CSV table of C-alpha atoms in Angstrom, one decimal:
chain,number,residue,atom,x,y,z
A,1,MET,CA,41.6,35.3,110.2
A,2,SER,CA,43.8,38.2,109.0
A,3,ALA,CA,47.6,37.7,108.6
A,4,ARG,CA,49.8,38.6,111.5
A,5,ILE,CA,52.7,40.9,110.7
A,6,LEU,CA,55.8,41.8,112.8
A,7,ILE,CA,57.3,45.2,112.1
A,8,VAL,CA,61.1,45.5,112.7
A,9,GLU,CA,62.1,49.1,112.4
A,10,ASP,CA,64.2,51.2,114.8
A,11,GLU,CA,62.9,54.6,113.7
A,12,ARG,CA,59.8,55.1,115.9
A,13,LEU,CA,58.0,57.5,113.6
A,14,VAL,CA,58.5,55.3,110.6
A,15,ALA,CA,57.4,52.3,112.5
A,16,GLU,CA,54.2,54.0,113.6
A,17,ASP,CA,53.4,55.1,110.1
A,18,ILE,CA,53.9,51.5,108.8
A,19,ARG,CA,51.8,50.1,111.6
A,20,LEU,CA,48.9,52.5,110.8
A,21,SER,CA,49.1,51.7,107.1
A,22,ILE,CA,49.2,47.9,107.7
A,23,GLU,CA,46.3,47.9,110.1
A,24,ALA,CA,44.3,50.0,107.5
A,25,PHE,CA,44.9,47.2,105.0
A,26,GLY,CA,43.1,44.8,107.4
A,27,TYR,CA,46.2,43.0,108.7
A,28,ASN,CA,47.0,42.4,112.4
A,29,VAL,CA,50.3,44.0,113.6
A,30,CYS,CA,51.3,41.6,116.4
A,31,ASP,CA,54.3,43.7,117.6
A,32,VAL,CA,56.7,46.5,116.7
A,33,VAL,CA,60.4,46.0,117.6
A,34,GLY,CA,63.6,47.9,116.9
A,35,THR,CA,66.4,45.4,117.1
A,36,GLY,CA,67.4,42.2,115.4
A,37,GLU,CA,67.7,40.4,118.7
A,38,LEU,CA,64.1,41.3,119.7
A,39,ALA,CA,62.9,40.3,116.2
A,40,ILE,CA,64.3,36.8,116.7
A,41,GLU,CA,62.7,36.5,120.1
A,42,ARG,CA,59.3,37.8,119.1
A,43,CYS,CA,59.2,35.6,116.0
A,44,ARG,CA,59.9,32.6,118.2
A,45,GLN,CA,57.1,33.6,120.6
A,46,LEU,CA,54.4,35.0,118.3
A,47,LEU,CA,55.0,33.1,115.0
A,48,PRO,CA,53.8,35.9,112.7
A,49,ASP,CA,53.0,35.2,109.1
A,50,LEU,CA,55.3,37.9,107.9
A,51,ALA,CA,58.2,40.0,109.2
A,52,LEU,CA,58.7,43.5,107.6
A,53,MET,CA,62.4,44.0,108.4
A,54,ASP,CA,64.4,47.1,108.0
A,55,VAL,CA,67.9,46.2,106.9
A,56,ARG,CA,69.7,48.8,109.2
A,57,LEU,CA,68.9,48.1,112.8
A,58,LYS,CA,70.5,49.1,116.1
A,59,GLY,CA,72.2,46.4,118.1
A,60,ARG,CA,74.6,43.6,117.2
A,61,LEU,CA,72.5,42.2,114.3
A,62,ASN,CA,71.5,44.0,111.1
A,63,GLY,CA,68.2,43.1,109.4
A,64,ILE,CA,69.7,40.5,107.1
A,65,GLU,CA,71.6,38.7,109.9
A,66,ALA,CA,68.4,38.7,112.0
A,67,ALA,CA,66.4,37.3,109.1
A,68,GLN,CA,68.9,34.5,108.5
A,69,ARG,CA,68.5,33.4,112.1
A,70,ILE,CA,64.7,33.7,112.0
A,71,CYS,CA,64.5,31.5,108.9
A,72,GLN,CA,66.6,28.8,110.4
A,73,LYS,CA,64.0,28.3,113.1
A,74,ASN,CA,60.7,29.6,111.8
A,75,ASP,CA,58.6,29.4,108.7
A,76,ILE,CA,58.0,33.1,108.3
A,77,ALA,CA,57.9,35.3,105.2
A,78,ILE,CA,60.5,38.0,105.2
A,79,VAL,CA,60.1,41.3,103.4
A,80,PHE,CA,63.1,43.7,103.6
A,81,LEU,CA,62.6,47.4,104.0
A,82,THR,CA,65.7,49.4,102.8
A,83,ALA,CA,66.9,52.6,101.2
A,84,PHE,CA,69.6,50.6,99.3
A,85,SER,CA,69.3,48.7,96.1
A,86,ASP,CA,73.0,48.0,95.2
A,87,ALA,CA,74.1,44.6,93.9
A,88,GLN,CA,76.1,43.8,97.1
A,89,PHE,CA,73.0,44.3,99.3
A,90,LEU,CA,70.8,42.2,96.9
A,91,GLN,CA,73.4,39.4,96.9
A,92,GLN,CA,73.6,39.3,100.7
A,93,ALA,CA,69.8,39.5,101.0
A,94,GLN,CA,69.4,36.5,98.7
A,95,THR,CA,70.9,34.2,101.3
A,96,VAL,CA,67.6,34.6,103.2
A,97,LEU,CA,65.4,33.9,100.1
A,98,PRO,CA,63.2,36.9,100.9
A,99,TYR,CA,59.6,37.2,99.7
A,100,GLY,CA,60.0,40.8,98.6
A,101,TYR,CA,61.9,44.2,98.9
A,102,LEU,CA,60.4,47.6,99.6
A,103,LEU,CA,62.6,50.6,98.8
A,104,LYS,CA,62.4,53.8,100.9
A,105,PRO,CA,60.7,56.1,100.4
A,106,TYR,CA,57.7,53.9,99.6
A,107,ASN,CA,54.0,54.7,99.1
A,108,GLU,CA,51.0,52.8,100.6
A,109,LYS,CA,50.1,51.1,97.4
A,110,GLU,CA,53.6,49.6,97.1
A,111,LEU,CA,53.5,48.6,100.7
A,112,GLN,CA,50.1,46.9,100.3
A,113,ALA,CA,51.0,45.1,97.1
A,114,THR,CA,54.4,43.9,98.4
A,115,ILE,CA,52.7,42.4,101.5
A,116,GLN,CA,49.9,40.8,99.5
A,117,ILE,CA,52.3,39.2,97.1
A,118,ALA,CA,54.7,38.0,99.9
A,119,LEU,CA,51.8,36.4,101.8
A,120,HIS,CA,50.5,34.8,98.7
A,121,LYS,CA,53.9,33.3,97.8
A,122,HIS,CA,54.4,32.1,101.4
A,123,GLY,CA,51.0,30.5,101.3
A,124,ILE,CA,51.7,28.7,98.1
A,125,GLU,CA,55.0,27.4,99.4
A,126,LYS,CA,53.3,26.1,102.5
A,127,GLN,CA,50.7,24.3,100.4
A,128,LEU,CA,53.4,22.8,98.2
A,129,ARG,CA,55.3,21.5,101.3
A,130,ALA,CA,52.2,20.0,102.6
A,131,GLN,CA,51.5,18.2,99.3
A,132,GLN,CA,55.2,17.1,99.3
A,133,GLN,CA,54.8,15.6,102.8
A,134,GLN,CA,51.7,13.7,101.7
A,135,LEU,CA,53.6,12.3,98.7
A,136,ASN,CA,56.6,11.5,100.9
A,137,ALA,CA,54.4,9.6,103.3
A,138,ILE,CA,53.0,7.4,100.4
A,139,LEU,CA,56.4,6.3,99.3
A,140,ASN,CA,57.8,5.9,102.8
A,141,ARG,CA,54.9,3.6,103.7
A,142,LEU,CA,55.5,1.6,100.5
A,143,ASN,CA,59.2,1.3,101.2
A,144,GLU,CA,58.6,0.2,104.8
A,145,SER,CA,56.2,-2.4,103.6
A,146,MET,CA,58.6,-4.1,101.2
A,147,PRO,CA,60.0,-7.4,102.5
A,148,PRO,CA,63.8,-7.4,103.1
A,149,GLY,CA,66.0,-8.1,100.1
A,150,GLN,CA,63.4,-7.1,97.4
A,151,GLU,CA,65.0,-3.8,96.4
A,152,ALA,CA,65.7,-3.8,92.7
A,153,PRO,CA,69.4,-4.0,91.9
A,154,LEU,CA,70.8,-1.4,89.6
A,155,PRO,CA,73.0,-2.7,86.7
A,156,SER,CA,76.7,-1.9,86.9
A,157,LYS,CA,77.1,-1.6,83.2
A,158,PRO,CA,75.0,-1.2,80.0
A,159,ALA,CA,73.3,-4.3,78.8
A,160,ALA,CA,74.3,-3.8,75.2
A,161,ASP,CA,76.3,-1.5,73.0
A,162,LYS,CA,74.1,-1.4,69.8
A,163,PRO,CA,72.7,2.1,69.0
A,164,ALA,CA,69.0,2.5,69.6
A,165,GLN,CA,68.8,-0.9,71.3
A,166,LEU,CA,66.4,-1.1,74.2
A,167,SER,CA,67.5,-2.4,77.6
A,168,ARG,CA,65.2,-3.0,80.5
A,169,CYS,CA,66.3,-2.2,84.1
A,170,SER,CA,66.4,-5.4,86.0
A,171,GLY,CA,64.5,-5.9,89.3
A,172,ALA,CA,61.6,-7.8,90.9
A,173,ARG,CA,58.1,-6.6,90.3
A,174,LYS,CA,56.7,-4.5,93.1
A,175,PRO,CA,52.9,-4.5,93.3
A,176,GLN,CA,52.9,-1.7,95.8
A,177,LEU,CA,54.8,0.6,93.5
A,178,GLU,CA,52.5,-0.3,90.6
A,179,GLY,CA,49.7,0.8,92.8
A,180,LEU,CA,51.5,4.1,93.5
A,181,LEU,CA,51.9,4.7,89.7
A,182,HIS,CA,48.2,4.3,89.3
A,183,THR,CA,47.4,6.6,92.2
A,184,LEU,CA,49.8,9.3,91.1
A,185,THR,CA,48.6,9.2,87.5
A,186,HIS,CA,44.9,9.3,88.1
A,187,GLU,CA,44.5,11.0,91.5
A,188,LEU,CA,47.2,13.6,91.3
A,189,ARG,CA,48.4,14.2,87.8
A,190,ALA,CA,44.9,14.6,86.2
A,191,PRO,CA,43.6,17.3,88.4
A,192,LEU,CA,46.9,19.2,88.2
A,193,ILE,CA,46.6,19.2,84.4
A,194,ALA,CA,43.0,20.4,84.7
A,195,SER,CA,44.2,23.2,87.0
A,196,ARG,CA,46.8,24.2,84.4
A,197,LEU,CA,44.2,24.6,81.7
A,198,THR,CA,41.8,26.5,84.0
A,199,LEU,CA,44.5,28.9,85.2
A,200,GLY,CA,45.7,29.5,81.6
A,201,SER,CA,42.2,30.4,80.5
A,202,LEU,CA,41.8,32.8,83.4
A,203,ILE,CA,45.1,34.5,82.7
A,204,ARG,CA,44.1,34.9,79.0
A,205,GLY,CA,40.9,36.6,80.1
A,206,ALA,CA,38.5,33.9,79.0
A,207,PHE,CA,36.2,34.6,82.0
A,208,GLY,CA,36.5,38.4,82.0
A,209,PRO,CA,39.1,41.2,82.2
A,210,VAL,CA,42.1,40.5,84.4
A,211,ASP,CA,43.8,43.5,86.0
A,212,GLN,CA,47.6,43.6,86.7
A,213,LYS,CA,47.3,42.6,90.3
A,214,LEU,CA,45.0,39.6,89.6
A,215,GLU,CA,47.2,38.5,86.7
A,216,GLN,CA,50.2,38.5,89.1
A,217,VAL,CA,48.4,36.3,91.6
A,218,LEU,CA,47.1,34.0,88.9
A,219,ASN,CA,50.7,33.7,87.5
A,220,GLU,CA,52.0,32.8,90.9
A,221,SER,CA,49.3,30.1,91.3
A,222,ALA,CA,50.1,28.7,87.8
A,223,GLU,CA,53.8,28.5,88.7
A,224,ALA,CA,53.0,26.7,91.9
A,225,ASN,CA,50.7,24.3,90.0
A,226,GLU,CA,53.6,23.6,87.5
A,227,GLU,CA,56.0,23.0,90.4
A,228,LEU,CA,53.6,20.4,91.9
A,229,LEU,CA,53.1,18.8,88.5
A,230,ARG,CA,56.9,18.5,88.0
A,231,LEU,CA,57.0,16.9,91.5
A,232,VAL,CA,54.4,14.3,90.5
A,233,GLU,CA,56.2,13.6,87.2
A,234,THR,CA,59.5,13.1,89.0
A,235,LEU,CA,57.8,10.8,91.5
A,236,LEU,CA,56.5,8.8,88.5
A,237,GLU,CA,60.0,8.5,87.1
A,238,ILE,CA,61.4,7.4,90.5
A,239,ALA,CA,58.6,4.8,90.9
A,240,ARG,CA,59.4,3.3,87.5
A,241,TYR,CA,63.1,3.0,88.3
A,242,GLU,CA,62.4,1.5,91.7
A,243,ALA,CA,59.8,-0.9,90.3
A,244,GLY,CA,62.3,-2.0,87.6
A,245,LYS,CA,60.0,-0.8,84.8
A,246,GLN,CA,62.0,2.0,83.3
A,247,VAL,CA,63.0,1.3,79.7
A,248,LEU,CA,66.3,2.9,78.6
A,249,LEU,CA,67.3,3.7,75.0
A,250,ARG,CA,70.9,3.0,74.0
A,251,GLU,CA,71.9,5.7,71.5
A,252,ALA,CA,75.2,7.4,70.8
A,253,LEU,CA,75.3,10.6,72.9
A,254,SER,CA,76.3,14.0,71.4
A,255,TRP,CA,77.2,16.2,74.3
A,256,GLU,CA,76.9,19.4,72.3
A,257,MET,CA,73.3,18.5,71.5
A,258,LEU,CA,72.5,17.3,75.0
A,259,LEU,CA,73.8,20.4,76.6
A,260,ALA,CA,72.0,22.7,74.2
A,261,LYS,CA,68.7,20.9,74.9
A,262,ALA,CA,69.3,21.0,78.7
A,263,VAL,CA,70.0,24.7,78.7
A,264,LYS,CA,67.0,25.8,76.6
A,265,PRO,CA,64.2,25.2,79.2
A,266,LEU,CA,66.2,27.2,81.7
A,267,GLN,CA,66.1,30.3,79.5
A,268,ALA,CA,62.7,31.4,80.8
A,269,ILE,CA,63.8,31.0,84.5
A,270,PHE,CA,67.3,32.5,84.5
A,271,GLN,CA,67.2,34.6,81.3
A,272,SER,CA,70.5,36.6,81.2
A,273,ASP,CA,72.2,34.3,83.7
A,274,LEU,CA,72.6,31.7,80.9
A,275,ARG,CA,75.3,33.9,79.3
A,276,HIS,CA,77.5,32.8,82.2
A,277,ILE,CA,77.4,29.1,81.3
A,278,ARG,CA,80.8,28.1,79.9
A,279,SER,CA,81.3,24.7,78.3
A,280,GLN,CA,84.4,22.7,77.4
A,281,ILE,CA,83.8,19.5,75.5
A,282,GLU,CA,87.0,17.5,74.9
A,283,PRO,CA,87.3,14.9,72.1
A,284,LEU,CA,86.5,11.4,73.2
A,285,PRO,CA,88.0,8.1,71.8
A,286,VAL,CA,84.4,6.7,71.3
A,287,LEU,CA,80.9,8.0,72.0
A,288,ALA,CA,79.1,7.0,75.1
A,289,THR,CA,75.7,5.4,74.7
A,290,GLY,CA,72.6,6.0,76.7
A,291,ASP,CA,69.0,7.4,76.8
A,292,PRO,CA,69.3,11.0,75.6
A,293,GLN,CA,66.2,12.3,77.4
A,294,GLN,CA,67.3,10.8,80.7
A,295,ILE,CA,70.8,12.3,80.4
A,296,ILE,CA,69.3,15.7,79.5
A,297,TYR,CA,67.3,15.5,82.7
A,298,VAL,CA,70.5,15.0,84.7
A,299,LEU,CA,72.2,17.9,82.9
A,300,GLN,CA,69.3,20.2,83.4
A,301,SER,CA,68.9,19.4,87.1
A,302,LEU,CA,72.6,19.9,87.8
A,303,LEU,CA,72.6,23.2,85.8
A,304,ASP,CA,69.5,24.4,87.5
A,305,ASN,CA,71.0,23.8,91.0
A,306,ALA,CA,74.3,25.5,89.9
A,307,LEU,CA,72.5,28.6,88.5
A,308,ARG,CA,70.5,28.9,91.7
A,309,ALA,CA,73.6,28.7,93.8
A,310,SER,CA,75.4,31.3,91.8
A,311,GLY,CA,75.4,35.1,92.4
A,312,PRO,CA,75.1,37.9,89.8
A,313,GLY,CA,78.0,37.6,87.3
A,314,ASP,CA,79.2,34.2,88.5
A,315,PHE,CA,80.1,31.6,85.9
A,316,VAL,CA,78.9,28.0,85.8
A,317,ASP,CA,81.4,25.7,84.0
A,318,VAL,CA,80.5,22.5,82.2
A,319,LYS,CA,83.3,20.1,81.3
A,320,VAL,CA,83.1,16.9,79.4
A,321,GLU,CA,86.3,14.8,79.4
A,322,PHE,CA,87.7,11.3,79.0
A,323,VAL,CA,88.9,9.7,82.3
A,324,ARG,CA,90.5,6.3,82.8
A,325,PRO,CA,90.0,3.5,82.7
A,326,ASN,CA,87.3,4.0,80.0
A,327,GLN,CA,84.8,6.6,81.0
A,328,VAL,CA,83.4,10.0,80.1
A,329,ARG,CA,83.2,12.4,83.0
A,330,VAL,CA,80.7,15.4,83.0
A,331,SER,CA,81.2,18.0,85.7
A,332,ILE,CA,79.2,21.2,86.5
A,333,THR,CA,81.0,23.7,88.7
A,334,ASP,CA,79.5,26.8,90.3
A,335,GLN,CA,81.0,29.7,92.3
A,336,GLY,CA,78.3,29.7,95.0
A,337,GLN,CA,78.5,29.4,98.8
A,338,GLY,CA,79.3,25.7,98.7
A,339,ILE,CA,77.6,22.8,100.7
A,340,VAL,CA,78.5,21.8,104.2
A,341,PRO,CA,79.9,18.3,104.5
A,342,SER,CA,77.0,17.0,106.6
A,343,LEU,CA,74.5,17.9,103.8
A,344,GLN,CA,76.8,16.5,101.0
A,345,LYS,CA,76.4,13.0,102.4
A,346,GLN,CA,72.6,13.2,102.1
A,347,LEU,CA,72.1,15.0,98.8
A,348,PHE,CA,71.4,12.0,96.7
A,349,LYS,CA,69.0,10.4,99.2
A,350,LYS,CA,65.2,10.7,98.9
A,351,PHE,CA,62.9,12.9,100.9
A,352,LEU,CA,65.4,14.4,103.3
A,353,ALA,CA,64.6,16.4,106.4
A,354,ASN,CA,66.4,19.7,107.3
A,355,ARG,CA,67.3,20.6,103.8
A,356,GLY,CA,66.1,24.2,104.2
A,357,ARG,CA,64.0,26.4,102.0
A,358,GLY,CA,65.3,26.5,98.5
A,359,TRP,CA,66.5,22.8,98.4
A,360,GLY,CA,63.1,21.4,97.3
A,361,ALA,CA,61.8,18.0,98.3
A,362,GLY,CA,65.1,16.1,97.7
A,363,LEU,CA,63.9,14.3,94.6
A,364,SER,CA,65.8,15.6,91.5
A,365,LEU,CA,69.2,14.6,92.7
A,366,TYR,CA,67.9,11.2,93.9
A,367,LEU,CA,66.4,10.7,90.4
A,368,CYS,CA,69.7,11.8,88.8
A,369,ASN,CA,71.5,9.2,90.9
A,370,GLN,CA,69.0,6.5,89.7
A,371,ILE,CA,69.4,7.5,86.1
A,372,VAL,CA,73.3,7.6,86.2
A,373,GLN,CA,73.5,4.2,88.0
A,374,ALA,CA,71.0,2.7,85.5
A,375,HIS,CA,73.5,3.7,82.8
A,376,GLY,CA,76.4,2.0,84.7
A,377,GLY,CA,77.9,5.2,86.0
A,378,ARG,CA,78.2,7.1,89.3
A,379,ILE,CA,77.4,10.6,90.5
A,380,ALA,CA,79.0,12.6,93.3
A,381,VAL,CA,79.8,16.1,94.5
A,382,HIS,CA,82.9,17.9,95.6
A,383,SER,CA,82.3,21.1,97.7
A,384,ALA,CA,83.5,23.3,100.5
A,385,PRO,CA,81.8,26.2,102.2
A,386,SER,CA,82.4,29.5,100.4
A,387,LEU,CA,84.4,27.7,97.6
A,388,GLY,CA,81.6,26.6,95.3
A,389,SER,CA,80.5,23.1,94.3
A,390,THR,CA,81.3,20.6,91.5
A,391,PHE,CA,78.7,18.0,90.7
A,392,PHE,CA,79.9,15.3,88.3
A,393,PHE,CA,78.8,12.0,86.9
A,394,THR,CA,80.6,9.4,84.9
A,395,LEU,CA,79.3,7.0,82.2
A,396,PRO,CA,81.2,4.0,80.8
A,397,LEU,CA,82.5,4.1,77.2
A,398,PRO,CA,82.1,1.1,74.9
A,399,ALA,CA,85.1,-1.1,74.8
């Protein structure tokens, strides 16, 4: 079945030209409308796979405003059609998380390629969400089956202060979670690693020449595979914490080193945006102790969220400071749109509904909370709409 596309364009001749081109590509144009209000209504009624939306529309709503309302109610790929490419437009359009842009004047090859890539990205996202829902169901059933009172308590303070000493998170054994570990390891992780190897070989041309369009599609598939593999790895970490099987190292923490290692993997994702990370590390009376790799995960997750929330040229500030009575506080502040109070209360819970596209499965912050609490600290957020957000966590210092 060919993809169904809604055209939202108020210039009749342009709209007809787009319709003829799209139908020639083999897609089904389910309707052509000229206002944002009609686009919202037709998306609700027809549920197209993609809406090709002109930014400037007649009526009360422009294309970006209409797209924002459509994405609140429907799972539809949005591609913007515009004659403008300035930074202000791009920043406003990013609030919709569009699947592509097409600048006027365009040619048919650009139109076809943009639609193909947008539909492919949308299909990958739907597949990822379906996989996430299956994994959610596994853990939810396990949690529901646990007898009352068997949740593993998290320690309120480190078990020991000696560097490099191992401490085991306390808690009762959970056979169900052990079974989950086995399932995730063998039935999900192994085939994903095999897919990584296969896709890598295809991209390198091991099975024949790869043209630019096919390479782009393969790269998209490889990114989706990596995203799902990261999800499985995160679930494994969560299961270890919840089963009381996670082993934590206790080493002296160098915040300069931890921050450098947390930032490095983000280079490939955000590139030049990393220039806008500012750090302020104040002297501490003593060094905190903990598991370096686990703390790096927390820093990287919070930095990743802050960079995604930031606009072009915005700064992300990292501050490490001593706070009383005897703690180190690490805060990461962005200049993004902020988080509404109703969502702030849920951010550190697992598998949340109504998070919206761009928030993921609700796992990384939950795991950050598990890690920080296992180290005897706490994690929280201060935020207000349009005023940015500050995520912070504290760790106890040795007496």
